Amino acid sequence: MHTVVVGTSGVTASDVLAVARTGARIEISPEALAALAAARQVVDALAAKPEPVYGVSTGFGALATRHISQELRARLQRNIVRSHAAGMGPRVEREVVRALMFLRLKTVCSGHTGVRPEVALTMAAILNAGITPVVHEYGSLGCSGDLAPLSHCALTLMGEGEAEGPDGVVRPAAELLAEHGIAPVELREKEGLALLNGTDGMLGMLIMALADLETLYKSADVTAALSLEALLGTDKVLAPELHAIRPHPGQGASAANMLAVLKDSGLTGHHQDDAPRVQDAYSVRCAPQVAGAGRDTLAHARLVAERELASAVDNPVVLPDGRVESNGNFHGAPVAYVLDFLAIAAADLASIAERRTDRLLDKNRSHGLPPFLADDAGVDSGLMIAQYTQAALVSEMKRLAVPASADSIPSSAMQEDHVSMGWSAARKLRTAVDNLTRVLAIELYAASRAVELREGLTPAPATQAAITALRKAGVEGPGPDRFLAPDLAAADDFVRTGQLVTAVEGVTGPLG
């Protein structure tokens, strides 16, 4: 099994994905263990002094003015975890919980949090055992980080609350730890706070969304190319020289992908046949511009994620010179903004795909295709309601594109008076990504059927490879009406798992 080594820095997005999605094992490097021990010495020295230090010998948030005596400090750390584990609603997905736990471990190992080495080792042991704390949908305002979700994880570390075992069964955390020989941690000064104070949940969801969207943007170039073929459009608008004079990188990449997919197509360039037209509709002609803008948004979001991966987010932090200083680095604004940007871009990509699908089904705009791509229109309804489903998905995506980060709601007796709502931005982006996959699957389903209905015309080798692979995946081609939901579900799986991109790249080589 793949092993991820956590040092004081250098965790990558691929490391996060490996731990979250494929169960990679975790090791903590000797360098990180030494940094943990050194930072802990600083905290222990401060804890022994009579002067109050935030997070070490004081209360938290609006209660930071109270100095806590030594005999109460272990109780203080337990209590912050218990009281902050106040989430409600449905359980969050296993991959999200594993990502946020791993990212918190990454920050702990930076040596800036003052946590003891045994705490980090226990976190790694829990992840390696396949134990996943029960975390709930609601409870994070994205400031100070993802408090409630991280608190539910810390609760498991203490042997309290509930967690899911490797068998998928939810049980008391104490039982699961005991079964795997993991001793619960008794938290000491600053450790409870250090386990709760980060942007790890929203960052983990951003990293997973970026991975999914990278595949979906390639998929969108393929489905747009298929629709262009099916509508007998022109590929002249994809010429590199046209995109060179408006040098947005994403636009150029999308146009190049579509051009590669359409190479040697017998369906393109029929503008002056039976129904002459000067130009294709915007949804066809401007596909690279819209998808390209989304690609550039992805690039910006990836840069933000890389910077956040390189960060040590905690409050207070242990600095290299031995100072322990309060800060505002836990605020989720940088991550929240790009999560919202991605939801906007995904909604627009879905919207333009739905317009192409609608055009394929409308006999007045499809340039010779049967109404709704039906076998016997009137007797058969064809894909009429598949487009309804697509429209409903797009409508929801437009609602999900309303920014969460533009909102703020004060908390903690006005101490935390401006919050990021980054967790909410991440949660709605996950739904948007799922919906975008379904929208592109419906366009693929319609466009592949439309291409096959163009009798006597030969599609491009790449698009033919996509259609062939789709049919082998159990998605049927043209014919009389049938129970459509299973076909659409299979098409969704075909796009979601990357099979569409793989089939096309078998002909074109790697897409950009």
Coordinates of C-alpha atoms in Angstrom, one line a residue:
M1 CA 0.0 0.0 0.0
H2 CA 1.2 3.5 -0.8
T3 CA 2.7 5.3 2.2
V4 CA 2.6 9.1 2.8
V5 CA 5.4 10.5 4.9
V6 CA 4.5 13.6 6.8
G7 CA 7.4 16.0 7.6
T8 CA 7.4 19.6 8.8
S9 CA 6.4 20.7 5.2
G10 CA 5.9 19.3 1.8
V11 CA 2.5 17.6 1.9
T12 CA 1.0 17.7 -1.6
A13 CA -2.5 17.6 -3.0
S14 CA -1.8 14.0 -4.3
D15 CA -0.9 13.0 -0.7
V16 CA -4.2 14.3 0.5
L17 CA -6.1 12.5 -2.2
A18 CA -4.2 9.3 -1.5
V19 CA -5.1 9.3 2.2
A20 CA -8.6 10.5 1.7
R21 CA -9.7 8.4 -1.2
T22 CA -7.4 5.3 -1.4
G23 CA -6.5 4.7 2.3
A24 CA -2.8 5.4 2.0
R25 CA -0.9 4.7 5.2
I26 CA 0.8 7.6 7.0
E27 CA 4.2 7.8 8.6
I28 CA 5.6 10.7 10.6
S29 CA 9.2 11.6 9.7
P30 CA 11.9 11.8 12.4
E31 CA 12.4 15.5 11.5
A32 CA 8.7 16.2 12.3
L33 CA 8.9 14.3 15.6
A34 CA 11.9 16.3 16.6
A35 CA 10.1 19.6 15.6
L36 CA 7.1 18.5 17.7
A37 CA 9.2 17.8 20.7
A38 CA 11.1 21.1 20.4
A39 CA 7.9 23.2 20.1
R40 CA 6.4 21.3 23.0
Q41 CA 9.3 22.3 25.2
V42 CA 8.4 26.0 24.5
V43 CA 4.8 25.4 25.5
D44 CA 5.8 23.5 28.7
A45 CA 8.1 26.4 29.7
L46 CA 5.3 29.0 29.2
A47 CA 2.8 26.8 31.1
A48 CA 5.1 26.8 34.1
K49 CA 5.2 30.6 34.2
P50 CA 2.7 32.7 36.2
E51 CA 1.9 35.0 33.3
P52 CA -1.2 34.0 31.3
V53 CA -0.6 32.9 27.7
Y54 CA -3.6 32.5 25.3
G55 CA -4.4 28.9 24.6
V56 CA -1.9 27.7 27.2
S57 CA -3.2 29.0 30.5
T58 CA -6.3 31.0 29.5
G59 CA -9.8 30.4 28.3
F60 CA -10.7 30.7 24.6
G61 CA -12.4 33.1 22.3
A62 CA -14.5 35.6 24.3
L63 CA -13.4 33.8 27.5
A64 CA -9.7 34.4 26.9
T65 CA -9.5 36.9 29.8
R66 CA -9.7 34.1 32.5
H67 CA -6.4 32.7 33.7
I68 CA -6.7 29.0 34.3
S69 CA -4.8 27.4 37.2
Q70 CA -2.5 24.4 36.4
E71 CA -4.8 21.8 38.1
L72 CA -7.7 22.8 35.7
R73 CA -5.8 22.9 32.4
A74 CA -6.3 19.2 31.4
R75 CA -10.0 19.7 32.1
L76 CA -9.9 22.9 30.0
Q77 CA -8.5 21.1 27.0
R78 CA -11.0 18.2 27.3
N79 CA -13.9 20.7 27.7
I80 CA -13.1 22.7 24.6
V81 CA -13.2 19.5 22.5
R82 CA -16.4 18.3 24.1
S83 CA -18.2 21.7 24.0
H84 CA -17.1 22.4 20.4
A85 CA -18.2 19.0 19.1
A86 CA -21.6 20.4 18.5
G87 CA -22.3 19.6 14.9
M88 CA -25.8 18.6 13.7
G89 CA -27.3 17.1 10.5
P90 CA -26.3 14.3 8.2
R91 CA -22.9 12.7 8.4
V92 CA -20.1 14.1 6.3
E93 CA -18.5 11.7 3.7
R94 CA -15.7 9.5 4.9
E95 CA -13.2 11.0 2.4
V96 CA -13.9 14.5 3.7
V97 CA -13.2 13.4 7.3
R98 CA -10.0 11.6 6.4
A99 CA -8.8 14.7 4.4
L100 CA -9.5 17.1 7.2
M101 CA -7.8 14.8 9.8
F102 CA -4.8 14.3 7.6
L103 CA -4.5 18.1 7.0
R104 CA -4.7 18.8 10.7
L105 CA -2.0 16.2 11.3
K106 CA 0.1 18.0 8.6
T107 CA -0.1 21.3 10.5
V108 CA 0.5 19.6 13.9
C109 CA 3.7 18.1 12.4
S110 CA 4.9 21.5 11.3
G111 CA 6.2 22.2 14.8
H112 CA 4.3 25.4 15.1
T113 CA 1.4 24.1 17.2
G114 CA 3.1 23.0 20.4
V115 CA 1.4 19.5 20.4
R116 CA 3.3 16.5 21.9
P117 CA 4.6 13.9 19.5
E118 CA 2.3 11.2 20.9
V119 CA -0.7 13.2 19.9
A120 CA 0.5 13.3 16.3
L121 CA 1.3 9.6 16.4
T122 CA -2.1 8.8 17.7
M123 CA -3.8 10.8 14.9
A124 CA -1.8 8.8 12.3
A125 CA -2.7 5.5 14.0
I126 CA -6.4 6.3 13.9
L127 CA -6.2 7.1 10.2
N128 CA -4.1 4.0 9.5
A129 CA -6.6 1.9 11.3
G130 CA -9.4 3.1 9.0
I131 CA -11.3 4.7 11.9
T132 CA -13.3 7.7 10.8
P133 CA -14.9 10.0 13.3
V134 CA -18.6 10.9 12.8
V135 CA -18.7 14.5 11.6
H136 CA -21.9 16.4 10.9
E137 CA -22.9 18.7 8.1
Y138 CA -23.5 21.8 10.2
G139 CA -21.3 23.5 12.8
S140 CA -18.5 25.3 11.0
L141 CA -18.5 29.0 10.2
G142 CA -15.1 28.8 8.6
C143 CA -13.6 30.9 11.5
S144 CA -11.7 30.1 13.7
G145 CA -11.4 27.5 11.0
D146 CA -13.6 24.4 10.9
L147 CA -14.1 24.2 14.7
A148 CA -17.0 21.8 15.1
P149 CA -15.9 19.3 12.4
L150 CA -12.4 19.2 13.8
S151 CA -13.8 18.9 17.4
H152 CA -15.6 15.7 16.5
C153 CA -12.3 14.3 15.2
A154 CA -10.5 15.3 18.4
L155 CA -13.2 13.7 20.4
T156 CA -12.3 10.4 18.8
L157 CA -8.7 11.0 19.7
M158 CA -9.8 11.2 23.3
G159 CA -11.8 8.0 23.0
E160 CA -15.1 9.7 23.2
G161 CA -18.1 10.0 20.8
E162 CA -18.8 7.8 17.8
A163 CA -16.7 6.8 14.8
E164 CA -17.0 4.5 11.8
G165 CA -14.8 1.4 11.8
P166 CA -13.1 0.1 8.7
D167 CA -16.1 -2.2 8.2
G168 CA -18.4 0.9 7.8
V169 CA -20.2 0.3 11.1
V170 CA -20.6 3.2 13.5
R171 CA -19.7 2.4 17.1
P172 CA -18.4 4.1 20.2
A173 CA -14.9 5.5 19.5
A174 CA -13.5 3.9 22.7
E175 CA -14.4 0.4 21.4
L176 CA -12.8 1.0 18.1
L177 CA -9.6 2.4 19.6
A178 CA -9.3 -0.5 22.0
E179 CA -9.8 -3.1 19.2
H180 CA -6.9 -1.5 17.3
G181 CA -4.6 -1.2 20.3
I182 CA -4.7 2.6 20.3
A183 CA -4.6 4.4 23.6
P184 CA -6.8 7.5 23.9
V185 CA -5.0 10.8 24.4
E186 CA -5.2 12.8 27.6
L187 CA -4.8 16.4 26.2
R188 CA -2.5 18.8 27.9
E189 CA -2.0 22.6 27.6
K190 CA -2.8 24.0 24.2
E191 CA -3.4 20.7 22.6
G192 CA -7.2 20.8 22.5
L193 CA -7.1 24.2 20.9
A194 CA -4.4 23.1 18.4
L195 CA -6.6 20.2 17.2
L196 CA -9.6 22.5 16.4
N197 CA -8.2 25.6 14.9
G198 CA -7.7 25.2 11.1
T199 CA -9.1 25.4 7.6
D200 CA -8.6 21.7 7.1
G201 CA -12.1 20.7 6.2
M202 CA -12.6 23.4 3.5
L203 CA -9.1 22.8 2.2
G204 CA -9.6 19.1 1.9
M205 CA -12.8 19.6 0.0
L206 CA -11.1 22.1 -2.3
I207 CA -8.4 19.7 -3.1
M208 CA -10.8 16.9 -4.0
A209 CA -13.0 19.3 -6.0
L210 CA -10.0 20.4 -8.0
A211 CA -9.1 16.8 -8.9
D212 CA -12.7 16.1 -9.9
L213 CA -13.1 19.3 -11.9
E214 CA -9.9 18.7 -13.8
T215 CA -11.4 15.6 -15.3
L216 CA -14.8 17.3 -15.8
Y217 CA -13.4 20.2 -17.8
K218 CA -11.7 17.7 -20.1
S219 CA -15.0 15.8 -20.3
A220 CA -16.8 19.1 -21.1
D221 CA -14.5 19.7 -24.1
V222 CA -15.3 16.2 -25.4
T223 CA -19.1 16.6 -25.0
A224 CA -19.0 20.0 -26.6
A225 CA -17.1 18.5 -29.5
L226 CA -19.6 15.7 -29.9
S227 CA -22.5 18.3 -29.9
L228 CA -20.7 20.4 -32.5
E229 CA -20.4 17.3 -34.7
A230 CA -24.0 16.3 -34.1
L231 CA -25.1 19.8 -35.1
L232 CA -23.0 19.8 -38.2
G233 CA -21.0 22.7 -36.9
T234 CA -17.7 24.1 -38.0
D235 CA -14.4 23.5 -36.3
K236 CA -12.8 26.5 -38.0
V237 CA -13.6 28.5 -34.8
L238 CA -11.2 26.3 -32.9
A239 CA -8.1 27.3 -35.0
P240 CA -5.1 28.1 -32.8
E241 CA -4.5 31.5 -34.5
L242 CA -7.9 32.7 -33.4
H243 CA -7.3 31.9 -29.8
A244 CA -3.7 33.2 -29.9
I245 CA -5.1 36.8 -30.3
R246 CA -7.0 36.4 -27.0
P247 CA -4.4 34.6 -25.0
H248 CA -6.3 33.3 -22.0
P249 CA -4.5 29.9 -21.3
G250 CA -7.7 28.0 -20.5
Q251 CA -9.4 29.1 -23.7
G252 CA -6.5 28.0 -25.8
A253 CA -6.4 24.6 -24.0
S254 CA -10.1 24.0 -24.4
A255 CA -10.0 24.9 -28.1
A256 CA -7.0 22.7 -28.7
N257 CA -8.8 19.8 -27.0
M258 CA -11.9 20.2 -29.1
L259 CA -9.8 20.4 -32.2
A260 CA -8.0 17.2 -31.4
V261 CA -11.2 15.4 -30.6
L262 CA -12.7 16.5 -33.9
K263 CA -9.7 15.7 -36.1
D264 CA -10.8 13.9 -39.3
S265 CA -14.5 14.3 -38.6
G266 CA -16.9 13.8 -41.5
L267 CA -19.6 15.8 -39.7
T268 CA -18.0 19.2 -39.3
G269 CA -18.2 22.0 -41.8
H270 CA -21.7 21.5 -43.3
H271 CA -22.8 25.1 -42.7
Q272 CA -23.7 25.6 -46.4
D273 CA -25.6 22.4 -46.9
D274 CA -29.4 22.2 -46.9
A275 CA -29.9 24.8 -44.2
P276 CA -27.1 27.5 -44.6
R277 CA -26.0 29.4 -41.6
V278 CA -23.2 31.9 -41.2
Q279 CA -22.2 31.0 -37.7
D280 CA -22.9 28.4 -35.1
A281 CA -24.9 29.4 -32.0
Y282 CA -23.0 30.8 -29.0
S283 CA -23.3 27.6 -27.0
V284 CA -21.3 25.8 -29.7
R285 CA -19.1 28.6 -31.0
C286 CA -18.1 30.0 -27.6
A287 CA -17.6 26.6 -25.9
P288 CA -13.8 27.2 -25.5
Q289 CA -14.3 30.7 -24.1
V290 CA -16.6 29.5 -21.4
A291 CA -14.8 26.3 -20.5
G292 CA -11.5 28.2 -20.8
A293 CA -12.5 30.8 -18.3
G294 CA -13.4 28.0 -15.9
R295 CA -10.1 26.4 -16.5
D296 CA -8.3 29.6 -15.6
T297 CA -10.4 29.8 -12.4
L298 CA -9.3 26.3 -11.6
A299 CA -5.6 27.4 -12.0
H300 CA -6.1 30.2 -9.5
A301 CA -7.9 27.9 -7.1
R302 CA -5.1 25.4 -7.4
L303 CA -2.5 28.2 -6.5
V304 CA -4.5 29.1 -3.4
A305 CA -4.7 25.4 -2.4
E306 CA -1.0 25.0 -2.8
R307 CA -0.3 28.0 -0.6
E308 CA -2.7 26.8 2.0
L309 CA -1.1 23.3 2.0
A310 CA 2.2 25.1 2.7
S311 CA 0.7 26.9 5.7
A312 CA 0.7 26.1 9.4
V313 CA -2.8 27.3 10.5
D314 CA -3.2 27.5 14.3
N315 CA -3.7 30.2 17.0
P316 CA -1.6 30.8 18.8
V317 CA 1.5 29.5 17.0
V318 CA 5.0 28.7 18.2
L319 CA 7.5 30.7 16.1
P320 CA 11.1 29.6 15.4
D321 CA 12.5 32.2 17.9
G322 CA 10.5 30.6 20.7
R323 CA 7.7 33.1 20.9
V324 CA 4.0 32.0 21.1
E325 CA 1.9 34.6 19.3
S326 CA -1.8 35.0 18.6
N327 CA -2.8 35.6 14.9
G328 CA -5.7 35.5 12.5
N329 CA -4.3 32.9 10.0
F330 CA -7.2 30.6 10.8
H331 CA -9.6 32.8 8.9
G332 CA -10.9 30.9 5.9
A333 CA -11.4 33.8 3.4
P334 CA -8.7 32.8 0.9
V335 CA -10.1 29.3 0.6
A336 CA -13.7 30.3 0.8
Y337 CA -13.4 32.7 -2.1
V338 CA -12.0 30.1 -4.5
L339 CA -14.6 27.5 -3.5
D340 CA -17.3 30.0 -4.4
F341 CA -15.5 31.0 -7.7
L342 CA -15.4 27.3 -8.7
A343 CA -19.1 26.9 -8.0
I344 CA -19.8 29.9 -10.3
A345 CA -17.6 28.5 -13.1
A346 CA -19.2 25.0 -12.7
A347 CA -22.7 26.5 -13.0
D348 CA -21.8 28.3 -16.2
L349 CA -20.2 25.3 -17.7
A350 CA -23.3 23.3 -16.9
S351 CA -25.5 26.0 -18.3
I352 CA -23.8 26.1 -21.7
A353 CA -23.9 22.3 -21.9
E354 CA -27.6 22.3 -21.3
R355 CA -28.2 24.8 -24.1
R356 CA -26.3 22.5 -26.5
T357 CA -28.4 19.6 -25.4
D358 CA -31.7 21.6 -25.9
R359 CA -30.5 22.5 -29.4
L360 CA -29.9 18.9 -30.2
L361 CA -33.5 18.0 -29.3
D362 CA -35.3 20.9 -31.1
K363 CA -36.1 20.0 -34.7
N364 CA -36.1 23.7 -35.6
R365 CA -32.5 24.2 -34.5
S366 CA -30.9 20.8 -34.9
H367 CA -30.4 20.9 -38.6
G368 CA -32.2 17.7 -39.6
L369 CA -32.3 15.6 -36.5
P370 CA -35.6 14.1 -35.4
P371 CA -37.6 15.9 -32.7
F372 CA -36.2 15.0 -29.2
L373 CA -34.0 12.4 -31.0
A374 CA -37.0 10.1 -30.8
D375 CA -37.3 6.9 -32.8
D376 CA -40.9 7.6 -33.8
A377 CA -41.7 11.2 -32.6
G378 CA -45.2 11.3 -31.2
V379 CA -45.3 7.7 -30.3
D380 CA -41.9 8.1 -28.6
S381 CA -40.9 11.1 -26.5
G382 CA -37.2 10.5 -26.9
L383 CA -34.9 12.5 -24.7
M384 CA -37.5 15.2 -23.8
I385 CA -37.5 14.6 -20.1
A386 CA -33.7 13.9 -20.0
Q387 CA -33.4 17.5 -20.8
Y388 CA -35.8 18.4 -18.1
T389 CA -33.6 16.6 -15.6
Q390 CA -30.6 18.5 -17.0
A391 CA -32.4 21.8 -16.7
A392 CA -33.4 21.0 -13.1
L393 CA -29.7 20.2 -12.3
V394 CA -28.5 23.5 -13.9
S395 CA -31.2 25.5 -12.0
E396 CA -29.9 24.1 -8.7
M397 CA -26.3 24.8 -9.7
K398 CA -27.2 28.4 -10.3
R399 CA -28.6 28.6 -6.7
L400 CA -25.4 26.9 -5.5
A401 CA -23.4 29.5 -7.3
V402 CA -24.6 32.2 -4.9
P403 CA -21.5 32.9 -2.8
A404 CA -21.3 31.7 0.8
S405 CA -18.3 33.8 1.4
A406 CA -20.2 37.0 0.8
D407 CA -22.1 36.3 4.1
S408 CA -20.9 36.6 7.6
I409 CA -22.7 36.0 10.9
P410 CA -21.1 37.1 14.2
S411 CA -20.4 34.6 16.9
S412 CA -18.6 34.1 20.3
A413 CA -20.1 37.2 21.9
M414 CA -18.9 39.3 19.0
Q415 CA -15.2 38.2 19.4
E416 CA -15.5 36.3 16.1
D417 CA -17.5 39.0 14.4
H418 CA -16.5 38.4 10.8
V419 CA -16.4 34.8 9.6
S420 CA -15.6 33.2 6.2
M421 CA -18.4 30.6 5.7
G422 CA -15.8 28.6 3.9
W423 CA -17.1 25.2 5.1
S424 CA -20.5 26.1 3.6
A425 CA -18.9 27.1 0.3
A426 CA -17.1 23.8 0.2
R427 CA -20.2 21.7 1.0
K428 CA -22.2 23.4 -1.8
L429 CA -19.3 23.0 -4.2
R430 CA -19.4 19.2 -3.7
T431 CA -23.0 19.2 -4.7
A432 CA -22.2 21.4 -7.7
V433 CA -19.5 19.0 -8.9
D434 CA -21.9 16.1 -8.6
N435 CA -24.5 18.0 -10.6
L436 CA -22.0 19.1 -13.3
T437 CA -21.1 15.4 -13.8
R438 CA -24.7 14.5 -14.3
V439 CA -25.3 17.5 -16.7
L440 CA -22.3 16.5 -18.9
A441 CA -23.5 12.8 -18.8
I442 CA -26.8 13.9 -20.3
E443 CA -25.1 16.0 -23.0
L444 CA -22.9 13.0 -23.8
Y445 CA -26.0 10.7 -23.9
A446 CA -27.8 13.1 -26.3
A447 CA -24.9 14.0 -28.5
S448 CA -23.8 10.4 -28.9
R449 CA -27.3 9.4 -30.0
A450 CA -27.5 12.4 -32.4
V451 CA -24.1 11.5 -34.0
E452 CA -25.3 8.0 -34.6
L453 CA -28.5 9.3 -36.2
R454 CA -26.4 11.2 -38.8
E455 CA -26.5 8.3 -41.3
G456 CA -24.0 8.4 -44.1
L457 CA -21.6 10.7 -42.1
T458 CA -18.6 9.5 -40.3
P459 CA -17.6 10.9 -36.9
A460 CA -14.1 11.7 -35.8
P461 CA -12.0 8.7 -34.7
A462 CA -11.9 10.2 -31.1
T463 CA -15.6 10.8 -30.8
Q464 CA -16.3 7.3 -32.3
A465 CA -14.0 5.9 -29.6
A466 CA -16.0 7.7 -27.0
I467 CA -19.3 6.4 -28.3
T468 CA -18.0 2.8 -28.6
A469 CA -16.7 2.9 -25.0
L470 CA -20.0 4.3 -23.9
R471 CA -22.0 1.5 -25.5
K472 CA -19.6 -1.1 -24.0
A473 CA -20.3 0.5 -20.6
G474 CA -24.0 -0.5 -21.0
V475 CA -25.5 2.7 -22.3
E476 CA -27.7 1.9 -25.2
G477 CA -27.9 3.8 -28.5
P478 CA -30.9 5.1 -30.6
G479 CA -34.2 3.2 -30.5
P480 CA -37.7 3.2 -29.2
D481 CA -38.4 4.7 -25.8
R482 CA -37.2 2.7 -22.8
F483 CA -36.7 3.1 -19.1
L484 CA -34.2 6.0 -19.3
A485 CA -32.9 6.4 -15.7
P486 CA -30.6 3.4 -15.8
D487 CA -29.0 4.6 -19.0
L488 CA -28.4 8.1 -17.6
A489 CA -27.0 6.6 -14.4
A490 CA -24.5 4.5 -16.4
A491 CA -23.6 7.6 -18.4
D492 CA -23.0 9.5 -15.2
D493 CA -20.7 6.7 -14.0
F494 CA -18.9 6.7 -17.3
V495 CA -18.1 10.5 -17.0
R496 CA -17.5 10.4 -13.2
T497 CA -14.9 7.7 -13.3
G498 CA -13.0 9.3 -16.2
Q499 CA -13.8 6.6 -18.7
L500 CA -14.9 9.2 -21.2
V501 CA -11.6 11.0 -21.1
T502 CA -9.6 7.7 -21.2
A503 CA -11.5 6.5 -24.3
V504 CA -10.8 9.8 -26.2
E505 CA -7.2 10.1 -25.1
G506 CA -6.6 6.6 -26.5
V507 CA -7.0 8.3 -29.9
T508 CA -5.8 11.9 -29.3
G509 CA -3.1 11.4 -26.7
P510 CA -3.3 13.3 -23.4
L511 CA -5.7 16.3 -23.5
G512 CA -4.6 19.6 -22.0

